[in-house]
């Protein structure tokens, strides 16, 4: 093999792990709201997880408590796997949460308990799930007109008040 080919192969081997997300496994020991949980790993470490690509209503926002309860009903005290995609500005692990084969992030949007987080969505399927939930008027989409305000809009309104 020539030197260029060897260098290319070496680079691929070195960079390959960066293409995969880190995986965490743990028991869900806390639900902060509809898009934030705490897991306890086998090493007895508590890790706060912010569900990636979604944004749930804030606790004081219409449907906020319902969203938190929906997430709790799905995964509290169960063992989940998290595919980490990084850390947010609050030092929470960003990730996709799985209960066996079920993508919990997508489940929350599909059942009207969270929005596709427009600013951060990478998987366009979230928008289709949201549109379908809106059409079926499930979850927060069952609220009366004007009450279903995207959390990022609601937070901005709270700051300006």
JSON list of C-alpha atoms in Angstrom, two decimals:
[
{"chain": "A", "resi": 1, "resn": "UNK", "atom": "CA", "xyz": [0.00, 0.00, 0.00]},
{"chain": "A", "resi": 2, "resn": "UNK", "atom": "CA", "xyz": [1.15, 3.47, -0.67]},
{"chain": "A", "resi": 3, "resn": "UNK", "atom": "CA", "xyz": [1.67, 6.01, 2.12]},
{"chain": "A", "resi": 4, "resn": "UNK", "atom": "CA", "xyz": [-1.43, 8.05, 1.20]},
{"chain": "A", "resi": 5, "resn": "UNK", "atom": "CA", "xyz": [-3.68, 5.01, 1.44]},
{"chain": "A", "resi": 6, "resn": "UNK", "atom": "CA", "xyz": [-2.19, 4.00, 4.80]},
{"chain": "A", "resi": 7, "resn": "UNK", "atom": "CA", "xyz": [-2.69, 7.53, 6.11]},
{"chain": "A", "resi": 8, "resn": "UNK", "atom": "CA", "xyz": [-6.31, 7.54, 4.91]},
{"chain": "A", "resi": 9, "resn": "UNK", "atom": "CA", "xyz": [-7.04, 4.21, 6.59]},
{"chain": "A", "resi": 10, "resn": "UNK", "atom": "CA", "xyz": [-5.37, 5.34, 9.81]},
{"chain": "A", "resi": 11, "resn": "UNK", "atom": "CA", "xyz": [-7.47, 8.51, 9.82]},
{"chain": "A", "resi": 12, "resn": "UNK", "atom": "CA", "xyz": [-10.67, 6.53, 9.27]},
{"chain": "A", "resi": 13, "resn": "UNK", "atom": "CA", "xyz": [-9.85, 4.26, 12.19]},
{"chain": "A", "resi": 14, "resn": "UNK", "atom": "CA", "xyz": [-9.06, 7.20, 14.46]},
{"chain": "A", "resi": 15, "resn": "UNK", "atom": "CA", "xyz": [-12.12, 9.22, 13.48]},
{"chain": "A", "resi": 16, "resn": "UNK", "atom": "CA", "xyz": [-14.64, 6.36, 13.39]},
{"chain": "A", "resi": 17, "resn": "UNK", "atom": "CA", "xyz": [-15.52, 6.54, 17.10]},
{"chain": "A", "resi": 18, "resn": "UNK", "atom": "CA", "xyz": [-16.44, 10.23, 16.68]},
{"chain": "A", "resi": 19, "resn": "UNK", "atom": "CA", "xyz": [-19.14, 9.22, 14.22]},
{"chain": "A", "resi": 20, "resn": "UNK", "atom": "CA", "xyz": [-20.94, 7.22, 16.87]},
{"chain": "A", "resi": 21, "resn": "UNK", "atom": "CA", "xyz": [-22.72, 8.71, 19.83]},
{"chain": "A", "resi": 22, "resn": "UNK", "atom": "CA", "xyz": [-21.92, 7.66, 23.38]},
{"chain": "A", "resi": 23, "resn": "UNK", "atom": "CA", "xyz": [-24.40, 5.28, 24.94]},
{"chain": "A", "resi": 24, "resn": "UNK", "atom": "CA", "xyz": [-25.49, 5.43, 28.55]},
{"chain": "A", "resi": 25, "resn": "UNK", "atom": "CA", "xyz": [-27.73, 3.02, 30.39]},
{"chain": "A", "resi": 26, "resn": "UNK", "atom": "CA", "xyz": [-29.45, 3.66, 33.65]},
{"chain": "A", "resi": 27, "resn": "UNK", "atom": "CA", "xyz": [-32.57, 3.62, 35.75]},
{"chain": "A", "resi": 28, "resn": "UNK", "atom": "CA", "xyz": [-34.78, 6.70, 35.49]},
{"chain": "A", "resi": 29, "resn": "UNK", "atom": "CA", "xyz": [-34.77, 8.18, 39.00]},
{"chain": "A", "resi": 30, "resn": "UNK", "atom": "CA", "xyz": [-36.13, 11.64, 38.24]},
{"chain": "A", "resi": 31, "resn": "UNK", "atom": "CA", "xyz": [-38.42, 13.48, 35.84]},
{"chain": "A", "resi": 32, "resn": "UNK", "atom": "CA", "xyz": [-37.89, 17.25, 35.89]},
{"chain": "A", "resi": 33, "resn": "UNK", "atom": "CA", "xyz": [-40.37, 18.02, 33.13]},
{"chain": "A", "resi": 34, "resn": "UNK", "atom": "CA", "xyz": [-41.48, 16.63, 29.77]},
{"chain": "A", "resi": 35, "resn": "UNK", "atom": "CA", "xyz": [-38.01, 16.76, 28.25]},
{"chain": "A", "resi": 36, "resn": "UNK", "atom": "CA", "xyz": [-35.56, 16.33, 31.15]},
{"chain": "A", "resi": 37, "resn": "UNK", "atom": "CA", "xyz": [-34.85, 13.23, 33.20]},
{"chain": "A", "resi": 38, "resn": "UNK", "atom": "CA", "xyz": [-32.21, 11.93, 35.59]},
{"chain": "A", "resi": 39, "resn": "UNK", "atom": "CA", "xyz": [-30.81, 8.44, 35.26]},
{"chain": "A", "resi": 40, "resn": "UNK", "atom": "CA", "xyz": [-28.69, 6.48, 37.72]},
{"chain": "A", "resi": 41, "resn": "UNK", "atom": "CA", "xyz": [-26.03, 4.38, 36.04]},
{"chain": "A", "resi": 42, "resn": "UNK", "atom": "CA", "xyz": [-24.71, 1.02, 37.23]},
{"chain": "A", "resi": 43, "resn": "UNK", "atom": "CA", "xyz": [-21.76, 2.97, 38.65]},
{"chain": "A", "resi": 44, "resn": "UNK", "atom": "CA", "xyz": [-24.30, 4.79, 40.88]},
{"chain": "A", "resi": 45, "resn": "UNK", "atom": "CA", "xyz": [-23.75, 8.06, 39.02]},
{"chain": "A", "resi": 46, "resn": "UNK", "atom": "CA", "xyz": [-26.74, 10.38, 38.50]},
{"chain": "A", "resi": 47, "resn": "UNK", "atom": "CA", "xyz": [-26.80, 11.97, 35.05]},
{"chain": "A", "resi": 48, "resn": "UNK", "atom": "CA", "xyz": [-29.28, 14.64, 33.97]},
{"chain": "A", "resi": 49, "resn": "UNK", "atom": "CA", "xyz": [-30.51, 14.03, 30.43]},
{"chain": "A", "resi": 50, "resn": "UNK", "atom": "CA", "xyz": [-32.15, 16.63, 28.18]},
{"chain": "A", "resi": 51, "resn": "UNK", "atom": "CA", "xyz": [-34.13, 14.85, 25.47]},
{"chain": "A", "resi": 52, "resn": "UNK", "atom": "CA", "xyz": [-32.66, 15.99, 22.15]},
{"chain": "A", "resi": 53, "resn": "UNK", "atom": "CA", "xyz": [-34.69, 17.41, 19.26]},
{"chain": "A", "resi": 54, "resn": "UNK", "atom": "CA", "xyz": [-37.82, 18.06, 21.34]},
{"chain": "A", "resi": 55, "resn": "UNK", "atom": "CA", "xyz": [-39.09, 20.83, 23.60]},
{"chain": "A", "resi": 56, "resn": "UNK", "atom": "CA", "xyz": [-41.85, 20.13, 26.09]},
{"chain": "A", "resi": 57, "resn": "UNK", "atom": "CA", "xyz": [-44.12, 22.73, 27.66]},
{"chain": "A", "resi": 58, "resn": "UNK", "atom": "CA", "xyz": [-42.68, 24.36, 30.77]},
{"chain": "A", "resi": 59, "resn": "UNK", "atom": "CA", "xyz": [-44.20, 23.22, 34.09]},
{"chain": "A", "resi": 60, "resn": "UNK", "atom": "CA", "xyz": [-46.18, 26.46, 34.51]},
{"chain": "A", "resi": 61, "resn": "UNK", "atom": "CA", "xyz": [-47.28, 26.47, 30.89]},
{"chain": "A", "resi": 62, "resn": "UNK", "atom": "CA", "xyz": [-50.55, 24.87, 29.73]},
{"chain": "A", "resi": 63, "resn": "UNK", "atom": "CA", "xyz": [-49.95, 21.11, 29.34]},
{"chain": "A", "resi": 64, "resn": "UNK", "atom": "CA", "xyz": [-46.67, 21.35, 31.24]},
{"chain": "A", "resi": 65, "resn": "UNK", "atom": "CA", "xyz": [-47.71, 19.07, 34.10]},
{"chain": "A", "resi": 66, "resn": "UNK", "atom": "CA", "xyz": [-49.44, 16.69, 31.66]},
{"chain": "A", "resi": 67, "resn": "UNK", "atom": "CA", "xyz": [-46.23, 16.44, 29.64]},
{"chain": "A", "resi": 68, "resn": "UNK", "atom": "CA", "xyz": [-44.15, 15.71, 32.73]},
{"chain": "A", "resi": 69, "resn": "UNK", "atom": "CA", "xyz": [-46.67, 13.07, 33.85]},
{"chain": "A", "resi": 70, "resn": "UNK", "atom": "CA", "xyz": [-46.73, 11.45, 30.40]},
{"chain": "A", "resi": 71, "resn": "UNK", "atom": "CA", "xyz": [-42.95, 11.07, 30.45]},
{"chain": "A", "resi": 72, "resn": "UNK", "atom": "CA", "xyz": [-43.06, 9.75, 34.00]},
{"chain": "A", "resi": 73, "resn": "UNK", "atom": "CA", "xyz": [-45.75, 7.20, 33.09]},
{"chain": "A", "resi": 74, "resn": "UNK", "atom": "CA", "xyz": [-43.58, 6.00, 30.21]},
{"chain": "A", "resi": 75, "resn": "UNK", "atom": "CA", "xyz": [-40.20, 5.55, 31.85]},
{"chain": "A", "resi": 76, "resn": "UNK", "atom": "CA", "xyz": [-39.98, 6.43, 35.56]},
{"chain": "A", "resi": 77, "resn": "UNK", "atom": "CA", "xyz": [-38.08, 3.73, 37.50]},
{"chain": "A", "resi": 78, "resn": "UNK", "atom": "CA", "xyz": [-37.34, 1.79, 34.30]},
{"chain": "A", "resi": 79, "resn": "UNK", "atom": "CA", "xyz": [-33.98, 1.06, 32.68]},
{"chain": "A", "resi": 80, "resn": "UNK", "atom": "CA", "xyz": [-33.38, 3.18, 29.58]},
{"chain": "A", "resi": 81, "resn": "UNK", "atom": "CA", "xyz": [-30.59, 3.61, 27.06]},
{"chain": "A", "resi": 82, "resn": "UNK", "atom": "CA", "xyz": [-29.50, 7.09, 26.04]},
{"chain": "A", "resi": 83, "resn": "UNK", "atom": "CA", "xyz": [-27.67, 7.85, 22.82]},
{"chain": "A", "resi": 84, "resn": "UNK", "atom": "CA", "xyz": [-25.79, 10.97, 23.81]},
{"chain": "A", "resi": 85, "resn": "UNK", "atom": "CA", "xyz": [-25.17, 13.66, 21.21]},
{"chain": "A", "resi": 86, "resn": "UNK", "atom": "CA", "xyz": [-23.39, 16.15, 23.45]},
{"chain": "A", "resi": 87, "resn": "UNK", "atom": "CA", "xyz": [-23.92, 18.49, 26.36]},
{"chain": "A", "resi": 88, "resn": "UNK", "atom": "CA", "xyz": [-26.12, 21.59, 26.52]},
{"chain": "A", "resi": 89, "resn": "UNK", "atom": "CA", "xyz": [-25.29, 24.98, 28.04]},
{"chain": "A", "resi": 90, "resn": "UNK", "atom": "CA", "xyz": [-26.70, 23.82, 31.41]},
{"chain": "A", "resi": 91, "resn": "UNK", "atom": "CA", "xyz": [-24.27, 20.87, 31.44]},
{"chain": "A", "resi": 92, "resn": "UNK", "atom": "CA", "xyz": [-27.02, 18.31, 30.83]},
{"chain": "A", "resi": 93, "resn": "UNK", "atom": "CA", "xyz": [-26.34, 15.37, 28.56]},
{"chain": "A", "resi": 94, "resn": "UNK", "atom": "CA", "xyz": [-28.29, 15.77, 25.31]},
{"chain": "A", "resi": 95, "resn": "UNK", "atom": "CA", "xyz": [-29.61, 12.54, 23.97]},
{"chain": "A", "resi": 96, "resn": "UNK", "atom": "CA", "xyz": [-32.22, 10.28, 22.53]},
{"chain": "A", "resi": 97, "resn": "UNK", "atom": "CA", "xyz": [-33.81, 8.06, 25.15]},
{"chain": "A", "resi": 98, "resn": "UNK", "atom": "CA", "xyz": [-34.85, 4.51, 24.32]},
{"chain": "A", "resi": 99, "resn": "UNK", "atom": "CA", "xyz": [-37.00, 2.11, 26.31]},
{"chain": "A", "resi": 100, "resn": "UNK", "atom": "CA", "xyz": [-36.11, -1.15, 24.61]},
{"chain": "A", "resi": 101, "resn": "UNK", "atom": "CA", "xyz": [-36.73, -0.28, 20.92]},
{"chain": "A", "resi": 102, "resn": "UNK", "atom": "CA", "xyz": [-39.06, 2.70, 21.55]},
{"chain": "A", "resi": 103, "resn": "UNK", "atom": "CA", "xyz": [-37.64, 6.15, 20.86]},
{"chain": "A", "resi": 104, "resn": "UNK", "atom": "CA", "xyz": [-39.10, 8.10, 23.79]},
{"chain": "A", "resi": 105, "resn": "UNK", "atom": "CA", "xyz": [-38.24, 11.50, 22.28]},
{"chain": "A", "resi": 106, "resn": "UNK", "atom": "CA", "xyz": [-40.35, 10.70, 19.21]},
{"chain": "A", "resi": 107, "resn": "UNK", "atom": "CA", "xyz": [-43.06, 9.12, 21.35]},
{"chain": "A", "resi": 108, "resn": "UNK", "atom": "CA", "xyz": [-43.46, 12.39, 23.28]},
{"chain": "A", "resi": 109, "resn": "UNK", "atom": "CA", "xyz": [-43.98, 14.35, 20.05]},
{"chain": "A", "resi": 110, "resn": "UNK", "atom": "CA", "xyz": [-46.19, 11.67, 18.46]},
{"chain": "A", "resi": 111, "resn": "UNK", "atom": "CA", "xyz": [-48.56, 11.77, 21.43]},
{"chain": "A", "resi": 112, "resn": "UNK", "atom": "CA", "xyz": [-48.71, 15.55, 21.66]},
{"chain": "A", "resi": 113, "resn": "UNK", "atom": "CA", "xyz": [-46.62, 15.93, 24.81]},
{"chain": "A", "resi": 114, "resn": "UNK", "atom": "CA", "xyz": [-43.78, 17.89, 23.20]},
{"chain": "A", "resi": 115, "resn": "UNK", "atom": "CA", "xyz": [-42.91, 19.91, 20.13]},
{"chain": "A", "resi": 116, "resn": "UNK", "atom": "CA", "xyz": [-40.33, 19.14, 17.52]},
{"chain": "A", "resi": 117, "resn": "UNK", "atom": "CA", "xyz": [-37.68, 21.65, 18.63]},
{"chain": "A", "resi": 118, "resn": "UNK", "atom": "CA", "xyz": [-37.44, 23.58, 15.36]},
{"chain": "A", "resi": 119, "resn": "UNK", "atom": "CA", "xyz": [-34.05, 25.12, 16.10]},
{"chain": "A", "resi": 120, "resn": "UNK", "atom": "CA", "xyz": [-32.38, 21.79, 16.90]},
{"chain": "A", "resi": 121, "resn": "UNK", "atom": "CA", "xyz": [-34.19, 19.07, 14.93]},
{"chain": "A", "resi": 122, "resn": "UNK", "atom": "CA", "xyz": [-31.93, 16.94, 12.76]},
{"chain": "A", "resi": 123, "resn": "UNK", "atom": "CA", "xyz": [-34.37, 14.10, 12.07]},
{"chain": "A", "resi": 124, "resn": "UNK", "atom": "CA", "xyz": [-37.18, 15.51, 9.93]},
{"chain": "A", "resi": 125, "resn": "UNK", "atom": "CA", "xyz": [-39.50, 12.68, 11.07]},
{"chain": "A", "resi": 126, "resn": "UNK", "atom": "CA", "xyz": [-40.19, 14.77, 14.21]},
{"chain": "A", "resi": 127, "resn": "UNK", "atom": "CA", "xyz": [-42.09, 17.31, 12.10]},
{"chain": "A", "resi": 128, "resn": "UNK", "atom": "CA", "xyz": [-44.27, 14.60, 10.54]},
{"chain": "A", "resi": 129, "resn": "UNK", "atom": "CA", "xyz": [-45.03, 13.17, 14.00]},
{"chain": "A", "resi": 130, "resn": "UNK", "atom": "CA", "xyz": [-45.97, 16.63, 15.25]},
{"chain": "A", "resi": 131, "resn": "UNK", "atom": "CA", "xyz": [-48.18, 17.34, 12.25]},
{"chain": "A", "resi": 132, "resn": "UNK", "atom": "CA", "xyz": [-49.97, 14.03, 12.77]},
{"chain": "A", "resi": 133, "resn": "UNK", "atom": "CA", "xyz": [-50.51, 14.75, 16.48]},
{"chain": "A", "resi": 134, "resn": "UNK", "atom": "CA", "xyz": [-51.92, 18.18, 15.58]},
{"chain": "A", "resi": 135, "resn": "UNK", "atom": "CA", "xyz": [-54.30, 16.63, 13.04]},
{"chain": "A", "resi": 136, "resn": "UNK", "atom": "CA", "xyz": [-55.51, 14.09, 15.62]},
{"chain": "A", "resi": 137, "resn": "UNK", "atom": "CA", "xyz": [-55.77, 16.84, 18.28]},
{"chain": "A", "resi": 138, "resn": "UNK", "atom": "CA", "xyz": [-53.97, 14.71, 20.87]},
{"chain": "A", "resi": 139, "resn": "UNK", "atom": "CA", "xyz": [-52.12, 15.95, 23.92]},
{"chain": "A", "resi": 140, "resn": "UNK", "atom": "CA", "xyz": [-51.36, 19.64, 23.92]},
{"chain": "A", "resi": 141, "resn": "UNK", "atom": "CA", "xyz": [-53.03, 19.92, 20.52]},
{"chain": "A", "resi": 142, "resn": "UNK", "atom": "CA", "xyz": [-56.36, 19.29, 22.27]},
{"chain": "A", "resi": 143, "resn": "UNK", "atom": "CA", "xyz": [-56.03, 22.60, 24.13]},
{"chain": "A", "resi": 144, "resn": "UNK", "atom": "CA", "xyz": [-58.34, 25.43, 23.19]},
{"chain": "A", "resi": 145, "resn": "UNK", "atom": "CA", "xyz": [-57.16, 27.96, 20.60]},
{"chain": "A", "resi": 146, "resn": "UNK", "atom": "CA", "xyz": [-54.19, 30.04, 21.62]},
{"chain": "A", "resi": 147, "resn": "UNK", "atom": "CA", "xyz": [-53.13, 27.83, 24.55]},
{"chain": "A", "resi": 148, "resn": "UNK", "atom": "CA", "xyz": [-50.71, 25.63, 22.59]},
{"chain": "A", "resi": 149, "resn": "UNK", "atom": "CA", "xyz": [-47.73, 27.98, 22.57]},
{"chain": "A", "resi": 150, "resn": "UNK", "atom": "CA", "xyz": [-44.33, 26.60, 21.67]},
{"chain": "A", "resi": 151, "resn": "UNK", "atom": "CA", "xyz": [-42.13, 26.53, 24.78]},
{"chain": "A", "resi": 152, "resn": "UNK", "atom": "CA", "xyz": [-39.39, 28.66, 23.19]},
{"chain": "A", "resi": 153, "resn": "UNK", "atom": "CA", "xyz": [-42.03, 31.33, 22.42]},
{"chain": "A", "resi": 154, "resn": "UNK", "atom": "CA", "xyz": [-43.53, 31.03, 25.92]},
{"chain": "A", "resi": 155, "resn": "UNK", "atom": "CA", "xyz": [-40.11, 31.42, 27.58]},
{"chain": "A", "resi": 156, "resn": "UNK", "atom": "CA", "xyz": [-39.40, 34.52, 25.52]},
{"chain": "A", "resi": 157, "resn": "UNK", "atom": "CA", "xyz": [-42.79, 35.99, 26.52]},
{"chain": "A", "resi": 158, "resn": "UNK", "atom": "CA", "xyz": [-42.03, 35.31, 30.19]},
{"chain": "A", "resi": 159, "resn": "UNK", "atom": "CA", "xyz": [-38.73, 37.18, 29.95]},
{"chain": "A", "resi": 160, "resn": "UNK", "atom": "CA", "xyz": [-40.37, 40.22, 28.37]},
{"chain": "A", "resi": 161, "resn": "UNK", "atom": "CA", "xyz": [-43.14, 40.42, 31.03]}
]
